[in-house]
Short mmCIF file of C-alpha atoms in Angstrom, two decimals:
data_model
loop_
_atom_site.label_atom_id
_atom_site.label_comp_id
_atom_site.label_asym_id
_atom_site.label_seq_id
_atom_site.Cartn_x
_atom_site.Cartn_y
_atom_site.Cartn_z
CA MET A 1 5.26 34.09 -23.52
CA GLN A 2 8.65 33.69 -25.13
CA GLY A 3 9.58 31.70 -28.24
CA GLN A 4 7.41 29.41 -30.27
CA PRO A 5 5.30 26.70 -28.63
CA PRO A 6 6.34 23.12 -29.38
CA LEU A 7 4.62 20.86 -31.85
CA PRO A 8 3.16 17.51 -30.76
CA ILE A 9 5.69 14.72 -30.75
CA TYR A 10 2.92 12.37 -31.86
CA VAL A 11 -0.77 12.46 -32.72
CA PHE A 12 -3.02 9.46 -32.11
CA HIS A 13 -6.06 8.99 -34.35
CA PRO A 14 -8.17 6.17 -32.86
CA LEU A 15 -11.04 6.90 -35.32
CA LEU A 16 -13.47 5.65 -32.67
CA GLY A 17 -15.35 8.89 -32.03
CA GLU A 18 -14.71 12.20 -30.28
CA ILE A 19 -12.11 11.88 -27.51
CA ALA A 20 -13.85 12.42 -24.18
CA THR A 21 -11.03 11.66 -21.74
CA VAL A 22 -7.36 10.63 -21.53
CA LYS A 23 -5.26 9.20 -18.69
CA PHE A 24 -1.64 8.07 -18.44
CA THR A 25 -0.57 4.86 -16.80
CA GLU A 26 2.91 3.36 -16.66
CA GLY A 27 4.22 3.42 -20.23
CA SER A 28 0.72 3.70 -21.67
CA LEU A 29 -2.03 6.20 -22.45
CA ALA A 30 -5.68 5.27 -21.95
CA PHE A 31 -8.51 7.07 -23.73
CA GLY A 32 -12.30 7.04 -23.83
CA THR A 33 -14.56 8.29 -26.61
CA SER A 34 -18.01 9.78 -27.10
CA THR A 35 -19.14 6.50 -28.67
CA GLY A 36 -18.41 4.43 -25.56
CA LYS A 37 -15.07 2.98 -26.64
CA LEU A 38 -11.97 2.65 -24.49
CA GLY A 39 -8.43 1.98 -25.64
CA LEU A 40 -4.90 1.78 -24.30
CA TYR A 41 -1.96 3.01 -26.37
CA ASP A 42 1.56 1.71 -25.78
CA LEU A 43 3.73 4.85 -25.63
CA GLU A 44 6.72 2.96 -27.03
CA THR A 45 5.10 1.39 -30.08
CA LYS A 46 2.31 4.01 -30.44
CA ARG A 47 -0.13 1.19 -31.08
CA ILE A 48 -3.33 0.18 -29.30
CA SER A 49 -2.53 -2.66 -26.91
CA TRP A 50 -6.09 -3.13 -25.61
CA GLU A 51 -9.54 -2.04 -26.75
CA TRP A 52 -13.04 -2.32 -25.29
CA LYS A 53 -16.53 -1.09 -26.24
CA SER A 54 -19.35 -0.43 -23.80
CA THR A 55 -22.65 -2.15 -24.48
CA SER A 56 -24.48 1.17 -24.22
CA GLY A 57 -22.44 2.99 -26.85
CA GLN A 58 -22.70 6.16 -24.75
CA ALA A 59 -19.92 8.65 -24.02
CA ILE A 60 -17.14 7.76 -21.61
CA LEU A 61 -16.90 10.55 -19.03
CA GLY A 62 -13.45 9.99 -17.56
CA ILE A 63 -10.59 7.63 -16.81
CA ASP A 64 -8.51 7.08 -13.69
CA ILE A 65 -5.76 4.61 -12.76
CA PHE A 66 -5.95 1.94 -10.06
CA GLN A 67 -3.42 -0.90 -9.96
CA GLU A 68 -4.75 -3.70 -12.15
CA LYS A 69 -8.43 -2.91 -12.23
CA LEU A 70 -10.62 -1.11 -14.75
CA VAL A 71 -13.41 1.11 -13.43
CA ARG A 72 -15.99 2.59 -15.75
CA PHE A 73 -18.49 5.14 -14.49
CA GLY A 74 -21.28 7.32 -15.85
CA TRP A 75 -24.90 8.31 -15.41
CA ASP A 76 -26.02 4.86 -14.46
CA ASN A 77 -23.22 2.67 -13.20
CA VAL A 78 -19.59 2.01 -12.31
CA TYR A 79 -17.76 -1.19 -13.17
CA ILE A 80 -14.35 -2.32 -11.99
CA GLU A 81 -12.58 -4.93 -14.10
CA GLU A 82 -9.15 -6.51 -13.64
CA VAL A 83 -7.51 -5.55 -16.91
CA SER A 84 -4.44 -3.48 -17.68
CA VAL A 85 -4.31 -0.54 -15.23
CA CYS A 86 -7.10 1.96 -15.60
CA TYR A 87 -10.44 3.18 -14.38
CA GLN A 88 -12.99 4.08 -17.01
CA TYR A 89 -16.07 6.19 -16.31
CA PHE A 90 -18.82 5.79 -18.87
CA CYS A 91 -22.24 7.22 -19.53
CA ASN A 92 -25.24 4.92 -20.05
CA SER A 93 -28.20 7.27 -20.21
CA TYR A 94 -31.06 4.86 -20.74
CA CYS A 95 -30.62 2.52 -17.75
CA ARG A 96 -30.68 4.29 -14.39
CA LYS A 97 -29.18 1.50 -12.29
CA TYR A 98 -26.26 3.40 -10.73
CA VAL A 99 -24.22 0.48 -9.46
CA VAL A 100 -20.51 -0.21 -8.98
CA GLU A 101 -19.64 -3.69 -10.19
CA VAL A 102 -16.24 -5.31 -9.67
CA TRP A 103 -15.30 -7.73 -12.43
CA ASP A 104 -12.50 -10.24 -12.78
CA ILE A 105 -12.25 -10.31 -16.55
CA CYS A 106 -9.75 -13.18 -16.57
CA GLU A 107 -12.47 -15.32 -15.00
CA GLN A 108 -15.21 -13.23 -16.64
CA LYS A 109 -17.27 -13.04 -13.47
CA LEU A 110 -18.71 -10.39 -11.18
CA THR A 111 -16.89 -10.23 -7.82
CA ASN A 112 -18.46 -7.19 -6.11
CA SER A 113 -21.02 -4.44 -6.61
CA VAL A 114 -22.13 -1.19 -4.94
CA GLU A 115 -25.36 0.60 -5.76
CA LEU A 116 -25.24 4.38 -6.30
CA GLU A 117 -27.86 7.07 -6.48
CA PRO A 118 -28.12 9.22 -9.64
CA SER A 119 -25.30 11.76 -9.77
CA GLY A 120 -25.71 13.57 -13.08
CA PHE A 121 -22.61 14.47 -15.05
CA CYS A 122 -20.22 14.74 -12.08
CA LYS A 123 -17.27 12.37 -12.38
CA ILE A 124 -16.21 10.35 -9.37
CA SER A 125 -12.93 11.11 -7.61
CA ILE A 126 -10.99 8.11 -6.35
CA LEU A 127 -8.88 8.14 -3.21
CA SER A 128 -7.92 4.63 -2.14
CA ARG A 129 -5.28 2.68 -4.02
CA SER A 130 -5.51 -0.48 -1.92
CA ASP A 131 -7.77 -3.52 -1.91
CA GLU A 132 -10.63 -1.27 -0.81
CA LEU A 133 -11.75 1.24 -3.42
CA ASN A 134 -13.09 4.50 -1.95
CA PHE A 135 -14.57 7.20 -4.14
CA ALA A 136 -16.60 10.39 -3.92
CA CYS A 137 -19.39 11.17 -6.37
CA GLY A 138 -22.18 13.68 -6.80
CA SER A 139 -25.59 13.22 -5.24
CA SER A 140 -29.09 13.39 -6.68
CA GLU A 141 -29.73 16.11 -4.08
CA TYR A 142 -28.40 19.64 -4.47
CA GLY A 143 -25.39 20.60 -2.36
CA LYS A 144 -24.50 17.04 -1.36
CA VAL A 145 -21.72 14.56 -2.11
CA ASN A 146 -21.63 10.82 -1.43
CA ILE A 147 -18.61 8.69 -0.44
CA TYR A 148 -18.73 5.00 -1.30
CA THR A 149 -16.51 1.98 -0.76
CA THR A 150 -16.55 -1.28 -2.69
CA ASN A 151 -16.45 -3.17 0.63
CA SER A 152 -19.86 -1.81 1.61
CA GLN A 153 -22.79 -3.22 -0.31
CA LYS A 154 -25.42 -0.64 0.69
CA GLU A 155 -24.04 1.97 3.08
CA HIS A 156 -22.47 5.24 2.02
CA LEU A 157 -21.53 8.51 3.67
CA THR A 158 -23.37 11.67 2.60
CA LEU A 159 -21.64 15.02 2.97
CA SER A 160 -24.03 17.94 3.39
CA ALA A 161 -24.46 21.29 5.14
CA GLU A 162 -27.07 23.83 6.17
CA MET A 163 -28.49 25.73 3.18
CA SER A 164 -26.65 23.29 0.92
CA LYS A 165 -29.46 23.38 -1.68
CA SER A 166 -28.33 26.87 -2.66
CA LEU A 167 -25.12 25.33 -4.01
CA GLY A 168 -26.99 23.51 -6.76
CA ALA A 169 -25.67 20.31 -8.32
CA CYS A 170 -22.14 19.07 -7.73
CA MET A 171 -20.17 19.49 -10.98
CA SER A 172 -16.60 18.43 -10.07
CA LEU A 173 -14.75 16.74 -7.20
CA LYS A 174 -11.35 16.15 -5.64
CA PHE A 175 -11.11 13.45 -2.94
CA TYR A 176 -7.80 13.44 -1.05
CA ALA A 177 -6.14 12.54 2.25
CA ASN A 178 -3.80 14.57 4.46
CA GLU A 179 -0.34 13.06 3.99
CA ASP A 180 0.49 13.34 7.70
CA THR A 181 -2.80 12.45 9.41
CA SER A 182 -4.56 10.39 6.70
CA VAL A 183 -7.73 12.44 7.33
CA LYS A 184 -9.93 12.30 4.22
CA TYR A 185 -11.13 15.53 2.65
CA VAL A 186 -13.43 16.34 -0.26
CA LEU A 187 -13.28 19.48 -2.40
CA GLY A 188 -16.48 19.97 -4.36
CA GLY A 189 -17.19 22.41 -7.19
CA PHE A 190 -20.85 23.35 -7.55
CA GLU A 191 -23.35 24.81 -9.97
CA SER A 192 -23.49 28.01 -7.90
CA GLY A 193 -19.80 28.71 -8.57
CA HIS A 194 -18.73 27.74 -5.05
CA VAL A 195 -15.93 25.42 -4.03
CA VAL A 196 -16.53 23.80 -0.66
CA LEU A 197 -14.39 21.67 1.65
CA TRP A 198 -15.49 18.77 3.85
CA ASP A 199 -13.67 16.70 6.43
CA SER A 200 -15.20 13.22 6.01
CA ARG A 201 -15.21 12.75 9.80
CA PHE A 202 -17.80 15.54 10.08
CA PRO A 203 -20.14 14.94 7.14
CA SER A 204 -22.78 17.52 8.11
CA LYS A 205 -20.36 20.43 8.51
CA LEU A 206 -18.66 22.50 5.82
CA LEU A 207 -15.11 23.42 6.76
CA SER A 208 -14.94 26.15 4.16
CA LYS A 209 -16.97 27.70 1.35
CA PHE A 210 -15.34 29.78 -1.37
CA LYS A 211 -17.05 31.68 -4.19
CA ALA A 212 -14.78 30.86 -7.10
CA CYS A 213 -16.92 31.69 -10.16
CA ASP A 214 -20.05 33.54 -11.19
CA GLU A 215 -21.09 30.42 -13.10
CA ALA A 216 -20.72 26.68 -12.49
CA VAL A 217 -17.37 25.19 -11.51
CA MET A 218 -16.74 22.93 -14.50
CA CYS A 219 -13.43 21.42 -13.39
CA ILE A 220 -11.16 21.40 -10.37
CA ALA A 221 -7.60 20.25 -9.69
CA TYR A 222 -5.64 20.23 -6.43
CA ASN A 223 -2.03 19.24 -5.74
CA ILE A 224 -1.78 18.18 -2.11
CA SER A 225 2.02 18.36 -1.85
CA SER A 226 2.25 21.95 -3.09
CA ASN A 227 -1.10 23.03 -1.57
CA PHE A 228 -2.16 24.52 -4.87
CA GLY A 229 -5.55 24.26 -6.57
CA VAL A 230 -7.26 25.68 -9.63
CA VAL A 231 -10.83 25.79 -10.92
CA GLY A 232 -12.15 26.34 -14.41
CA SER A 233 -15.56 27.61 -15.52
CA PRO A 234 -17.41 28.82 -18.64
CA LEU A 235 -15.90 32.29 -18.06
CA THR A 236 -12.66 33.99 -19.16
CA ASP A 237 -10.68 33.41 -15.99
CA MET A 238 -9.44 30.65 -13.73
CA LYS A 239 -9.17 31.01 -9.96
CA THR A 240 -6.29 29.46 -8.05
CA PHE A 241 -6.50 28.69 -4.34
CA GLN A 242 -4.79 27.25 -1.30
CA VAL A 243 -6.19 25.36 1.70
CA ASN A 244 -4.75 26.80 4.93
CA LYS A 245 -5.92 25.45 8.28
CA ASP A 246 -8.98 23.91 6.58
CA VAL A 247 -9.94 27.20 4.93
CA ILE A 248 -10.02 27.71 1.14
CA GLU A 249 -8.24 30.96 0.27
CA LEU A 250 -7.96 32.71 -3.08
CA ASN A 251 -4.42 32.74 -4.41
CA TYR A 252 -4.52 34.63 -7.71
CA VAL A 253 -6.64 34.90 -10.85
CA ILE A 254 -5.54 33.84 -14.33
CA SER A 255 -7.18 35.92 -17.06
CA LEU A 256 -7.90 34.26 -20.40
CA LYS A 257 -8.69 35.68 -23.81
CA LYS A 258 -11.22 32.98 -24.61
CA GLU A 259 -14.06 31.70 -22.43
CA GLY A 260 -14.68 28.15 -21.31
CA GLN A 261 -12.47 25.47 -19.75
CA ASN A 262 -13.38 21.78 -19.91
CA ASP A 263 -10.47 20.46 -17.87
CA VAL A 264 -7.58 21.57 -15.67
CA VAL A 265 -4.64 19.55 -14.38
CA ILE A 266 -1.56 20.24 -12.24
CA ARG A 267 1.75 18.49 -12.92
CA HIS A 268 2.93 16.08 -10.23
CA ASP A 269 5.72 18.45 -9.10
CA GLY A 270 3.24 21.30 -8.61
CA ARG A 271 5.13 23.66 -10.93
CA ILE A 272 2.96 23.77 -14.07
CA LEU A 273 -0.78 23.67 -14.72
CA ALA A 274 -2.57 23.02 -18.00
CA SER A 275 -6.09 23.90 -19.08
CA GLY A 276 -8.15 22.51 -21.94
CA GLY A 277 -10.34 25.14 -23.55
CA TRP A 278 -13.50 25.35 -25.57
CA ASP A 279 -11.42 27.15 -28.22
CA SER A 280 -9.42 23.96 -29.02
CA ARG A 281 -6.24 25.18 -27.28
CA VAL A 282 -4.21 23.86 -24.36
CA ARG A 283 -2.72 26.60 -22.20
CA LEU A 284 0.24 26.18 -19.85
CA PHE A 285 0.94 28.36 -16.82
CA GLY A 286 3.53 28.44 -14.07
CA CYS A 287 1.88 27.66 -10.74
CA LYS A 288 3.98 30.08 -8.69
CA LYS A 289 2.56 33.29 -10.16
CA GLY A 290 0.31 32.14 -12.99
CA LYS A 291 2.80 33.20 -15.68
CA PRO A 292 1.65 32.13 -19.18
CA LEU A 293 4.16 29.66 -20.58
CA ALA A 294 2.71 28.41 -23.87
CA VAL A 295 -0.42 27.99 -25.93
CA LEU A 296 -0.55 24.61 -27.65
CA ASP A 297 -2.59 25.27 -30.77
CA PHE A 298 -3.05 22.07 -32.73
CA HIS A 299 -6.59 20.75 -32.45
CA SER A 300 -9.60 21.84 -34.49
CA ASN A 301 -12.30 21.35 -31.84
CA SER A 302 -12.65 21.85 -28.09
CA ILE A 303 -10.28 20.13 -25.69
CA SER A 304 -12.14 17.65 -23.51
CA SER A 305 -9.29 16.32 -21.37
CA VAL A 306 -5.67 17.16 -20.47
CA GLU A 307 -3.27 14.97 -18.51
CA PHE A 308 0.35 15.11 -17.32
CA TYR A 309 2.38 11.93 -16.94
CA PRO A 310 1.89 11.13 -13.24
CA GLU A 311 5.50 10.84 -12.06
CA SER A 312 9.11 11.79 -12.73
CA ASP A 313 10.48 9.54 -15.43
CA ASP A 314 13.47 10.01 -17.73
CA LYS A 315 11.46 8.77 -20.70
CA TYR A 316 7.91 10.06 -20.18
CA GLY A 317 8.09 12.35 -17.13
CA HIS A 318 7.63 15.55 -19.16
CA HIS A 319 4.79 14.29 -21.34
CA LEU A 320 1.37 15.90 -21.66
CA ALA A 321 -1.63 14.43 -23.49
CA ALA A 322 -4.66 16.31 -24.77
CA GLY A 323 -7.85 14.71 -26.07
CA SER A 324 -10.21 16.65 -28.32
CA ARG A 325 -13.63 16.45 -29.91
CA ASP A 326 -11.81 16.41 -33.26
CA GLN A 327 -11.18 12.67 -32.57
CA ALA A 328 -7.42 13.13 -32.06
CA ILE A 329 -5.08 12.86 -29.07
CA SER A 330 -1.96 15.01 -29.13
CA LEU A 331 1.15 13.98 -27.21
CA TRP A 332 3.55 16.73 -26.13
CA LYS A 333 7.00 16.74 -24.50
CA LEU A 334 7.48 19.78 -22.25
CA TYR A 335 10.43 21.20 -20.32
#
């Protein structure tokens, strides 16, 4: 690595609990905390423009963006609310309902709901960005993944395979569609350390199975346009991969000095990846060869979530956000 790493251009201090997840939307940054609170920062004013608190007070597990709806998901349920532009996944450990509920918050009424089965800690991965919301989530059964749609009240598709119980619980997911054929695929990271690939048209057949780690796959990212993926684990390396003719193939290995990655993300142009580590640091690498680019050393506790701004933009296109258990969110401007 050459030169000195940059300093954050801004640090947000919501003072609402440990930061569990962050997600950019147009001109804004959404965050969720360990105390069940969600907020939306305006990147121009650096002030909170919207704030919400879950009734459970349990940790928010993740955030994703979907037009003008809010989705919150966790151990027991998923809600979709028309507010701002973000999904929120939250954890409600005492009420095992597991249901997706679609809310119109302007009218303050429930408009749709989908029941789920228990899926542990695995976050959902959302594919559809239309009127129909499709998402993949973990299953209560080892080695299986479920695909749901908000237009189906009871039915869902279960992806499985022979000897799938040996995979253990699903820990991380990436749901995506082929840009040319629109065929839907699911990449799943499992407790056994395997990454597997399904074609949703053939739910009982694994297309590919790849041993990525000797321990559980804690996080997975995949850039469809550049055909580049990366997985993180509790160990001191990250494995990168490609998907060629429906087969997952090892690309190269990134060796780390410290063990444990909570999150990985690939920039929209497929050129840079970032990892959030247990050691409170964000690490940047070039995707072409895995060259270390920088270590962003600012936080005082583990990094729970990292996120690149989702598109090219003269103002925010080179921004990176990192949320930490130290209750702060750092905002970085990269090259």
